[in-house]
Amino acid sequence: MSLKELPAYARIALDVVGAEGCELLLADGARVLDLYGGHCVNTLGAGDEALGEALSRQWGALSFTTNLLDTESRDAFNAALAPLLPTGDWQIFCSNSGAEANENALKLALAATGREGVVCFEGAFHGRTAAAAAVTDPRTPGFPSAPFEVTRSPWGSLDGIDESTAACILEPIQSLAGVVEPPAGFLEALRAKCDETGAMLLFDEVQTANGRLGVPFAAQHFGVLPDVITTAKGAASGFPLGLTLAQEAAAERAPTNLFGSTFGGGPLAMVAATETAKRLSEPGFLEGVRAASAAFQECAGVGPVKAVRGAGLLLGLELTDGVTAKEVRDALLAQGVLVGTCWDPKIVRLSPSLTVTPAHAERLKGALANLEVSA
Ligand SMILES: Cc1ncc(COP(=O)(O)O)c(C=O)c1O
């Protein structure tokens, strides 16, 4: 008998036995500054005490129950999230992952409009389930056929959006593609084109929400209001949760029996998400994200870093010619700093816990300045 994992990940050789805040603890006692943050997941940092206590209390009080029952934990989450939302009236559905949140958003748009076309963008990543994979760049293998008609447009283009389009889905900042920001005026133009054609605008904020850009949602950062926002990753600071948030006018056009999930919105996920939302609302928290962001942006010009792109704590370090992100990642790791890579071999990605400080940026700067891979 044997059991092996399917070959999903190229694992990084790091003997991690624990984590505290923004640091990983290694078996040999060393500490690694984690600027990858579980890929935008560890909003409050690893092992946050208040979050742990809230989970433990909830486990003792009501560990799980069916979604056929109302729970205090769900009500508390909705109350904590509502003040963070972009203006307007919203409806929410809870699932367990980013891909599911996007499946539900697409399903809502297709059902509400009665149309069959979806427009997405080259370089997009929306997940690995059938509908989410269909609108993801083919660099991530999907299914043999898409569950609806897909038009893939160049980033920044309005091509393909017409009266047959149910939805246009995009990441406000394309993360895996290389922390690629929207060209000036693009999101506004998309909003106008969707209004003109009756298509729904879907923001995949799986990474960009939950305070990541220094405000609760990218929709607020860019000042453009989509019909539907999805998020996951950092929404419950490490507890699995997917959220599909639809403006009421969009939500009311969909049939009532469209959604369902056994685990989605369960009590433990709800308390983790409530604690996360409360902390984002605390005075100074998002200011701290913006201050840390400004400090990390000062990496521009240090060592092999030519420029810094992105916003908040979703940043891409653009490398000088002759240096690859993988080389830089490995060399930084040798100095006790973990960063991310992406599809673009010239971009190192930072997506740390939102509790990082300017002092952590100094640590990265020091490590970058020391790099032997500097061109
Ligand atoms: C922008 C974006 N959308 C969707 C997903 C899918 O999320 P999950 O892995 O939770 O299904 C991801 C995951 O990396 C993502 O980055």
GROMACS .gro file of C-alpha atoms and ligand atoms in nm:
model
  391
    1MET     CA    1   0.000   0.000   0.000
    2SER     CA    2   0.119   0.351  -0.065
    3LEU     CA    3  -0.022   0.702  -0.075
    4LYS     CA    4   0.136   0.994  -0.257
    5GLU     CA    5   0.009   1.343  -0.322
    6LEU     CA    6  -0.100   1.431  -0.672
    7PRO     CA    7   0.165   1.660  -0.819
    8ALA     CA    8   0.008   2.001  -0.744
    9TYR     CA    9   0.285   2.213  -0.593
   10ALA     CA   10   0.655   2.271  -0.642
   11ARG     CA   11   0.729   2.289  -0.270
   12ILE     CA   12   0.984   2.529  -0.123
   13ALA     CA   13   1.251   2.353   0.086
   14LEU     CA   14   1.178   2.504   0.426
   15ASP     CA   15   1.130   2.302   0.742
   16VAL     CA   16   0.846   2.504   0.897
   17VAL     CA   17   0.723   2.392   1.238
   18GLY     CA   18   0.525   2.700   1.339
   19ALA     CA   19   0.445   3.063   1.273
   20GLU     CA   20   0.402   3.379   1.478
   21GLY     CA   21   0.270   3.702   1.333
   22CYS     CA   22   0.476   3.773   1.020
   23GLU     CA   23   0.737   3.508   1.087
   24LEU     CA   24   0.774   3.139   1.011
   25LEU     CA   25   0.951   2.929   1.273
   26LEU     CA   26   1.187   2.663   1.141
   27ALA     CA   27   1.284   2.330   1.293
   28ASP     CA   28   1.639   2.456   1.356
   29GLY     CA   29   1.507   2.753   1.557
   30ALA     CA   30   1.556   3.008   1.279
   31ARG     CA   31   1.286   3.265   1.196
   32VAL     CA   32   1.190   3.361   0.842
   33LEU     CA   33   1.015   3.689   0.764
   34ASP     CA   34   0.707   3.579   0.571
   35LEU     CA   35   0.624   3.840   0.306
   36TYR     CA   36   0.412   3.591   0.116
   37GLY     CA   37   0.158   3.570   0.398
   38GLY     CA   38   0.010   3.243   0.281
   39HIS     CA   39  -0.066   3.427  -0.042
   40CYS     CA   40  -0.285   3.712   0.090
   41VAL     CA   41  -0.446   3.480   0.347
   42ASN     CA   42  -0.292   3.570   0.683
   43THR     CA   43  -0.468   3.905   0.719
   44LEU     CA   44  -0.407   3.929   1.094
   45GLY     CA   45  -0.079   3.740   1.097
   46ALA     CA   46  -0.023   3.383   1.209
   47GLY     CA   47  -0.159   3.268   1.543
   48ASP     CA   48  -0.354   3.586   1.621
   49GLU     CA   49  -0.459   3.548   1.983
   50ALA     CA   50  -0.801   3.715   1.970
   51LEU     CA   51  -0.894   3.516   1.663
   52GLY     CA   52  -0.782   3.193   1.828
   53GLU     CA   53  -0.989   3.270   2.137
   54ALA     CA   54  -1.295   3.356   1.929
   55LEU     CA   55  -1.264   3.025   1.742
   56SER     CA   56  -1.221   2.833   2.064
   57ARG     CA   57  -1.525   3.001   2.226
   58GLN     CA   58  -1.735   2.926   1.918
   59TRP     CA   59  -1.619   2.564   1.910
   60GLY     CA   60  -1.740   2.523   2.267
   61ALA     CA   61  -2.068   2.705   2.208
   62LEU     CA   62  -2.178   2.581   1.864
   63SER     CA   63  -1.915   2.411   1.651
   64PHE     CA   64  -2.134   2.348   1.350
   65THR     CA   65  -2.492   2.348   1.242
   66THR     CA   66  -2.691   2.330   0.922
   67ASN     CA   67  -2.740   2.633   0.704
   68LEU     CA   68  -3.113   2.574   0.748
   69LEU     CA   69  -3.078   2.747   1.085
   70ASP     CA   70  -3.002   3.110   1.155
   71THR     CA   71  -2.696   3.156   1.372
   72GLU     CA   72  -2.575   3.443   1.585
   73SER     CA   73  -2.231   3.400   1.429
   74ARG     CA   74  -2.365   3.472   1.079
   75ASP     CA   75  -2.563   3.774   1.200
   76ALA     CA   76  -2.255   3.905   1.380
   77PHE     CA   77  -2.044   3.869   1.066
   78ASN     CA   78  -2.297   4.049   0.847
   79ALA     CA   79  -2.310   4.332   1.103
   80ALA     CA   80  -1.929   4.355   1.114
   81LEU     CA   81  -1.886   4.343   0.735
   82ALA     CA   82  -2.165   4.584   0.636
   83PRO     CA   83  -1.981   4.906   0.737
   84LEU     CA   84  -1.678   4.800   0.529
   85LEU     CA   85  -1.872   4.750   0.205
   86PRO     CA   86  -1.878   4.998  -0.082
   87THR     CA   87  -2.188   5.218  -0.073
   88GLY     CA   88  -2.519   5.056  -0.160
   89ASP     CA   89  -2.739   4.765  -0.060
   90TRP     CA   90  -2.575   4.425  -0.082
   91GLN     CA   91  -2.666   4.058  -0.048
   92ILE     CA   92  -2.415   3.794   0.054
   93PHE     CA   93  -2.362   3.422   0.003
   94CYS     CA   94  -2.091   3.232   0.192
   95SER     CA   95  -1.897   2.940   0.046
   96ASN     CA   96  -1.552   2.802   0.122
   97SER     CA   97  -1.305   2.922  -0.140
   98GLY     CA   98  -1.231   3.181  -0.404
   99ALA     CA   99  -1.319   2.949  -0.689
  100GLU     CA  100  -1.659   2.875  -0.537
  101ALA     CA  101  -1.723   3.244  -0.477
  102ASN     CA  102  -1.654   3.306  -0.847
  103GLU     CA  103  -1.867   3.011  -0.959
  104ASN     CA  104  -2.156   3.160  -0.765
  105ALA     CA  105  -2.097   3.509  -0.904
  106LEU     CA  106  -2.095   3.380  -1.262
  107LYS     CA  107  -2.398   3.164  -1.198
  108LEU     CA  108  -2.582   3.464  -1.060
  109ALA     CA  109  -2.498   3.681  -1.362
  110LEU     CA  110  -2.592   3.410  -1.614
  111ALA     CA  111  -2.922   3.339  -1.439
  112ALA     CA  112  -3.010   3.704  -1.380
  113THR     CA  113  -2.943   3.817  -1.737
  114GLY     CA  114  -3.057   3.499  -1.914
  115ARG     CA  115  -2.750   3.541  -2.138
  116GLU     CA  116  -2.475   3.291  -2.216
  117GLY     CA  117  -2.156   3.488  -2.277
  118VAL     CA  118  -1.883   3.578  -2.029
  119VAL     CA  119  -1.596   3.814  -2.101
  120CYS     CA  120  -1.268   3.767  -1.916
  121PHE     CA  121  -0.908   3.879  -1.963
  122GLU     CA  122  -0.576   3.739  -2.072
  123GLY     CA  123  -0.359   3.687  -1.765
  124ALA     CA  124  -0.657   3.633  -1.533
  125PHE     CA  125  -0.667   3.380  -1.253
  126HIS     CA  126  -1.009   3.303  -1.106
  127GLY     CA  127  -0.970   2.948  -0.973
  128ARG     CA  128  -0.965   2.584  -1.075
  129THR     CA  129  -1.329   2.471  -1.070
  130ALA     CA  130  -1.519   2.449  -1.399
  131ALA     CA  131  -1.658   2.800  -1.440
  132ALA     CA  132  -1.368   2.970  -1.262
  133ALA     CA  133  -1.115   2.780  -1.476
  134ALA     CA  134  -1.308   2.870  -1.792
  135VAL     CA  135  -1.242   3.241  -1.731
  136THR     CA  136  -0.883   3.185  -1.614
  137ASP     CA  137  -0.586   3.227  -1.847
  138PRO     CA  138  -0.517   2.891  -2.020
  139ARG     CA  139  -0.173   2.883  -1.851
  140THR     CA  140  -0.375   2.720  -1.571
  141PRO     CA  141  -0.523   2.406  -1.726
  142GLY     CA  142  -0.900   2.385  -1.698
  143PHE     CA  143  -1.169   2.147  -1.819
  144PRO     CA  144  -1.219   2.011  -2.174
  145SER     CA  145  -1.501   2.257  -2.238
  146ALA     CA  146  -1.639   2.571  -2.077
  147PRO     CA  147  -1.986   2.573  -1.919
  148PHE     CA  148  -2.071   2.896  -2.110
  149GLU     CA  149  -1.938   3.099  -2.402
  150VAL     CA  150  -1.609   3.264  -2.310
  151THR     CA  151  -1.448   3.564  -2.479
  152ARG     CA  152  -1.092   3.632  -2.362
  153SER     CA  153  -0.987   3.992  -2.422
  154PRO     CA  154  -0.651   4.164  -2.383
  155TRP     CA  155  -0.608   4.335  -2.044
  156GLY     CA  156  -0.725   4.693  -2.081
  157SER     CA  157  -0.959   4.628  -2.375
  158LEU     CA  158  -1.339   4.655  -2.392
  159ASP     CA  159  -1.355   4.401  -2.675
  160GLY     CA  160  -1.625   4.137  -2.667
  161ILE     CA  161  -1.869   4.306  -2.428
  162ASP     CA  162  -2.205   4.333  -2.603
  163GLU     CA  163  -2.577   4.258  -2.560
  164SER     CA  164  -2.505   3.882  -2.539
  165THR     CA  165  -2.267   3.926  -2.245
  166ALA     CA  166  -2.395   3.812  -1.907
  167ALA     CA  167  -2.084   3.908  -1.716
  168CYS     CA  168  -1.744   4.062  -1.744
  169ILE     CA  169  -1.513   3.924  -1.474
  170LEU     CA  170  -1.175   4.059  -1.373
  171GLU     CA  171  -0.929   4.101  -1.090
  172PRO     CA  172  -0.902   4.478  -1.032
  173ILE     CA  173  -0.526   4.415  -1.003
  174GLN     CA  174  -0.416   4.098  -1.184
  175SER     CA  175  -0.207   3.926  -0.921
  176LEU     CA  176  -0.068   3.601  -1.062
  177ALA     CA  177  -0.004   3.769  -1.398
  178GLY     CA  178   0.250   3.991  -1.218
  179VAL     CA  179   0.062   4.242  -1.000
  180VAL     CA  180  -0.065   4.417  -1.311
  181GLU     CA  181  -0.266   4.730  -1.239
  182PRO     CA  182  -0.556   4.836  -1.461
  183PRO     CA  183  -0.463   5.098  -1.721
  184ALA     CA  184  -0.590   5.446  -1.631
  185GLY     CA  185  -0.964   5.476  -1.696
  186PHE     CA  186  -1.006   5.105  -1.776
  187LEU     CA  187  -1.231   5.013  -1.484
  188GLU     CA  188  -1.448   5.321  -1.538
  189ALA     CA  189  -1.478   5.236  -1.909
  190LEU     CA  190  -1.571   4.877  -1.826
  191ARG     CA  191  -1.839   5.000  -1.587
  192ALA     CA  192  -1.982   5.225  -1.859
  193LYS     CA  193  -1.969   4.948  -2.122
  194CYS     CA  194  -2.146   4.704  -1.890
  195ASP     CA  195  -2.413   4.965  -1.815
  196GLU     CA  196  -2.462   5.027  -2.187
  197THR     CA  197  -2.492   4.657  -2.277
  198GLY     CA  198  -2.666   4.525  -1.965
  199ALA     CA  199  -2.374   4.298  -1.872
  200MET     CA  200  -2.288   4.253  -1.506
  201LEU     CA  201  -1.947   4.369  -1.386
  202LEU     CA  202  -1.784   4.113  -1.153
  203PHE     CA  203  -1.480   4.207  -0.948
  204ASP     CA  204  -1.281   3.905  -0.832
  205GLU     CA  205  -1.139   4.049  -0.512
  206VAL     CA  206  -1.020   3.716  -0.378
  207GLN     CA  207  -0.686   3.888  -0.318
  208THR     CA  208  -0.759   4.261  -0.332
  209ALA     CA  209  -1.032   4.280  -0.065
  210ASN     CA  210  -1.009   4.241   0.312
  211GLY     CA  211  -0.801   4.555   0.357
  212ARG     CA  212  -0.525   4.436   0.125
  213LEU     CA  213  -0.505   4.766  -0.065
  214GLY     CA  214  -0.527   4.981   0.247
  215VAL     CA  215  -0.905   5.012   0.212
  216PRO     CA  216  -1.157   4.730   0.263
  217PHE     CA  217  -1.219   4.659  -0.109
  218ALA     CA  218  -1.044   4.742  -0.438
  219ALA     CA  219  -1.379   4.881  -0.556
  220GLN     CA  220  -1.321   5.162  -0.305
  221HIS     CA  221  -0.955   5.199  -0.394
  222PHE     CA  222  -1.042   5.251  -0.762
  223GLY     CA  223  -1.376   5.425  -0.704
  224VAL     CA  224  -1.563   5.189  -0.938
  225LEU     CA  225  -1.867   4.997  -0.820
  226PRO     CA  226  -1.917   4.649  -0.971
  227ASP     CA  227  -2.245   4.454  -0.960
  228VAL     CA  228  -2.081   4.163  -0.782
  229ILE     CA  229  -1.768   4.131  -0.567
  230THR     CA  230  -1.614   3.802  -0.470
  231THR     CA  231  -1.352   3.744  -0.207
  232ALA     CA  232  -1.192   3.461  -0.007
  233LYS     CA  233  -0.825   3.422   0.101
  234GLY     CA  234  -0.788   3.684   0.375
  235ALA     CA  235  -1.159   3.717   0.456
  236ALA     CA  236  -1.129   3.494   0.762
  237SER     CA  237  -0.752   3.524   0.817
  238GLY     CA  238  -0.672   3.163   0.738
  239PHE     CA  239  -1.005   2.992   0.795
  240PRO     CA  240  -1.157   2.878   0.461
  241LEU     CA  241  -1.432   3.115   0.347
  242GLY     CA  242  -1.557   3.242   0.012
  243LEU     CA  243  -1.790   3.539  -0.018
  244THR     CA  244  -2.011   3.638  -0.309
  245LEU     CA  245  -2.147   3.988  -0.257
  246ALA     CA  246  -2.407   4.114  -0.502
  247GLN     CA  247  -2.567   4.452  -0.520
  248GLU     CA  248  -2.931   4.404  -0.424
  249ALA     CA  249  -3.057   4.511  -0.768
  250ALA     CA  250  -2.847   4.235  -0.929
  251ALA     CA  251  -2.921   3.975  -0.663
  252GLU     CA  252  -3.296   4.023  -0.689
  253ARG     CA  253  -3.289   3.927  -1.055
  254ALA     CA  254  -3.163   3.575  -0.977
  255PRO     CA  255  -3.385   3.280  -0.880
  256THR     CA  256  -3.393   3.197  -0.510
  257ASN     CA  257  -3.266   2.838  -0.532
  258LEU     CA  258  -2.938   2.915  -0.706
  259PHE     CA  259  -2.698   2.878  -0.414
  260GLY     CA  260  -2.616   2.629  -0.143
  261SER     CA  261  -2.322   2.493   0.054
  262THR     CA  262  -2.285   2.248   0.342
  263PHE     CA  263  -1.995   2.423   0.511
  264GLY     CA  264  -2.016   2.775   0.369
  265GLY     CA  265  -2.093   3.030   0.639
  266GLY     CA  266  -2.046   2.775   0.918
  267PRO     CA  267  -2.003   2.915   1.271
  268LEU     CA  268  -1.624   2.880   1.288
  269ALA     CA  269  -1.567   3.055   0.955
  270MET     CA  270  -1.810   3.326   1.063
  271VAL     CA  271  -1.632   3.406   1.388
  272ALA     CA  272  -1.296   3.412   1.210
  273ALA     CA  273  -1.440   3.648   0.949
  274THR     CA  274  -1.609   3.863   1.215
  275GLU     CA  275  -1.283   3.903   1.405
  276THR     CA  276  -1.109   3.993   1.077
  277ALA     CA  277  -1.373   4.250   0.980
  278LYS     CA  278  -1.371   4.404   1.328
  279ARG     CA  279  -0.995   4.446   1.322
  280LEU     CA  280  -1.004   4.606   0.977
  281SER     CA  281  -1.255   4.854   1.124
  282GLU     CA  282  -1.037   4.943   1.422
  283PRO     CA  283  -0.892   5.293   1.407
  284GLY     CA  284  -0.539   5.282   1.272
  285PHE     CA  285  -0.547   4.933   1.119
  286LEU     CA  286  -0.584   5.035   0.754
  287GLU     CA  287  -0.359   5.336   0.811
  288GLY     CA  288  -0.099   5.081   0.924
  289VAL     CA  289  -0.142   4.893   0.596
  290ARG     CA  290  -0.089   5.212   0.400
  291ALA     CA  291   0.218   5.307   0.605
  292ALA     CA  292   0.371   4.962   0.556
  293SER     CA  293   0.291   4.981   0.184
  294ALA     CA  294   0.474   5.313   0.152
  295ALA     CA  295   0.776   5.162   0.329
  296PHE     CA  296   0.783   4.854   0.103
  297GLN     CA  297   0.753   5.077  -0.204
  298GLU     CA  298   1.086   5.226  -0.100
  299CYS     CA  299   1.245   4.900  -0.219
  300ALA     CA  300   1.247   5.058  -0.565
  301GLY     CA  301   1.609   5.103  -0.667
  302VAL     CA  302   1.743   4.871  -0.395
  303GLY     CA  303   1.956   4.575  -0.512
  304PRO     CA  304   1.796   4.411  -0.817
  305VAL     CA  305   1.465   4.601  -0.779
  306LYS     CA  306   1.401   4.850  -1.058
  307ALA     CA  307   1.053   4.963  -0.955
  308VAL     CA  308   0.760   4.862  -0.736
  309ARG     CA  309   0.407   4.821  -0.871
  310GLY     CA  310   0.069   4.739  -0.717
  311ALA     CA  311  -0.107   4.895  -0.421
  312GLY     CA  312  -0.135   4.847  -0.048
  313LEU     CA  313   0.024   4.518   0.048
  314LEU     CA  314  -0.018   4.352  -0.291
  315LEU     CA  315   0.307   4.461  -0.446
  316GLY     CA  316   0.525   4.348  -0.734
  317LEU     CA  317   0.898   4.414  -0.729
  318GLU     CA  318   1.009   4.468  -1.089
  319LEU     CA  319   1.357   4.325  -1.135
  320THR     CA  320   1.642   4.456  -1.343
  321ASP     CA  321   1.737   4.265  -1.658
  322GLY     CA  322   1.939   3.949  -1.616
  323VAL     CA  323   1.781   3.851  -1.283
  324THR     CA  324   1.482   3.620  -1.237
  325ALA     CA  325   1.224   3.623  -0.962
  326LYS     CA  326   1.307   3.267  -0.872
  327GLU     CA  327   1.676   3.353  -0.825
  328VAL     CA  328   1.581   3.650  -0.608
  329ARG     CA  329   1.333   3.444  -0.407
  330ASP     CA  330   1.594   3.176  -0.336
  331ALA     CA  331   1.863   3.432  -0.249
  332LEU     CA  332   1.624   3.617  -0.014
  333LEU     CA  333   1.527   3.291   0.149
  334ALA     CA  334   1.892   3.224   0.222
  335GLN     CA  335   1.878   3.550   0.419
  336GLY     CA  336   1.561   3.456   0.605
  337VAL     CA  337   1.299   3.638   0.395
  338LEU     CA  338   1.021   3.456   0.206
  339VAL     CA  339   0.868   3.629  -0.098
  340GLY     CA  340   0.646   3.506  -0.379
  341THR     CA  341   0.691   3.458  -0.752
  342CYS     CA  342   0.425   3.468  -1.025
  343TRP     CA  343   0.375   3.402  -1.396
  344ASP     CA  344   0.600   3.694  -1.485
  345PRO     CA  345   0.961   3.583  -1.425
  346LYS     CA  346   1.065   3.948  -1.373
  347ILE     CA  347   0.828   4.011  -1.082
  348VAL     CA  348   0.866   3.917  -0.716
  349ARG     CA  349   0.534   3.929  -0.534
  350LEU     CA  350   0.471   4.055  -0.183
  351SER     CA  351   0.140   3.968  -0.018
  352PRO     CA  352   0.225   3.967   0.354
  353SER     CA  353   0.009   3.977   0.660
  354LEU     CA  354  -0.154   4.318   0.700
  355THR     CA  355   0.019   4.349   1.036
  356VAL     CA  356   0.364   4.398   0.877
  357THR     CA  357   0.534   4.722   0.970
  358PRO     CA  358   0.786   4.959   0.811
  359ALA     CA  359   1.052   4.776   1.019
  360HIS     CA  360   0.981   4.461   0.818
  361ALA     CA  361   1.026   4.662   0.497
  362GLU     CA  362   1.367   4.771   0.629
  363ARG     CA  363   1.455   4.405   0.679
  364LEU     CA  364   1.362   4.330   0.318
  365LYS     CA  365   1.554   4.631   0.194
  366GLY     CA  366   1.864   4.518   0.384
  367ALA     CA  367   1.836   4.168   0.236
  368LEU     CA  368   1.783   4.304  -0.116
  369ALA     CA  369   2.084   4.531  -0.086
  370ASN     CA  370   2.297   4.227   0.007
  371LEU     CA  371   2.186   4.008  -0.280
  372GLU     CA  372   2.459   3.859  -0.487
  373VAL     CA  373   2.219   3.822  -0.782
  374SER     CA  374   2.213   4.206  -0.816
  375ALA     CA  375   2.271   4.297  -1.179
  376LIG     C1  376  -0.775   3.627  -0.791
  376LIG     C2  377  -0.807   3.488  -0.749
  376LIG     N1  378  -0.930   3.438  -0.773
  376LIG     C3  379  -0.965   3.314  -0.735
  376LIG     C4  380  -0.876   3.232  -0.672
  376LIG     C5  381  -0.917   3.094  -0.632
  376LIG     O1  382  -0.925   3.086  -0.493
  376LIG     P1  383  -0.925   2.943  -0.419
  376LIG     O2  384  -0.789   2.885  -0.436
  376LIG     O3  385  -0.960   2.977  -0.278
  376LIG     O4  386  -1.031   2.862  -0.486
  376LIG     C6  387  -0.747   3.278  -0.645
  376LIG     C7  388  -0.647   3.191  -0.578
  376LIG     O5  389  -0.528   3.210  -0.588
  376LIG     C8  390  -0.712   3.409  -0.685
  376LIG     O6  391  -0.589   3.457  -0.662
   0.00000   0.00000   0.00000
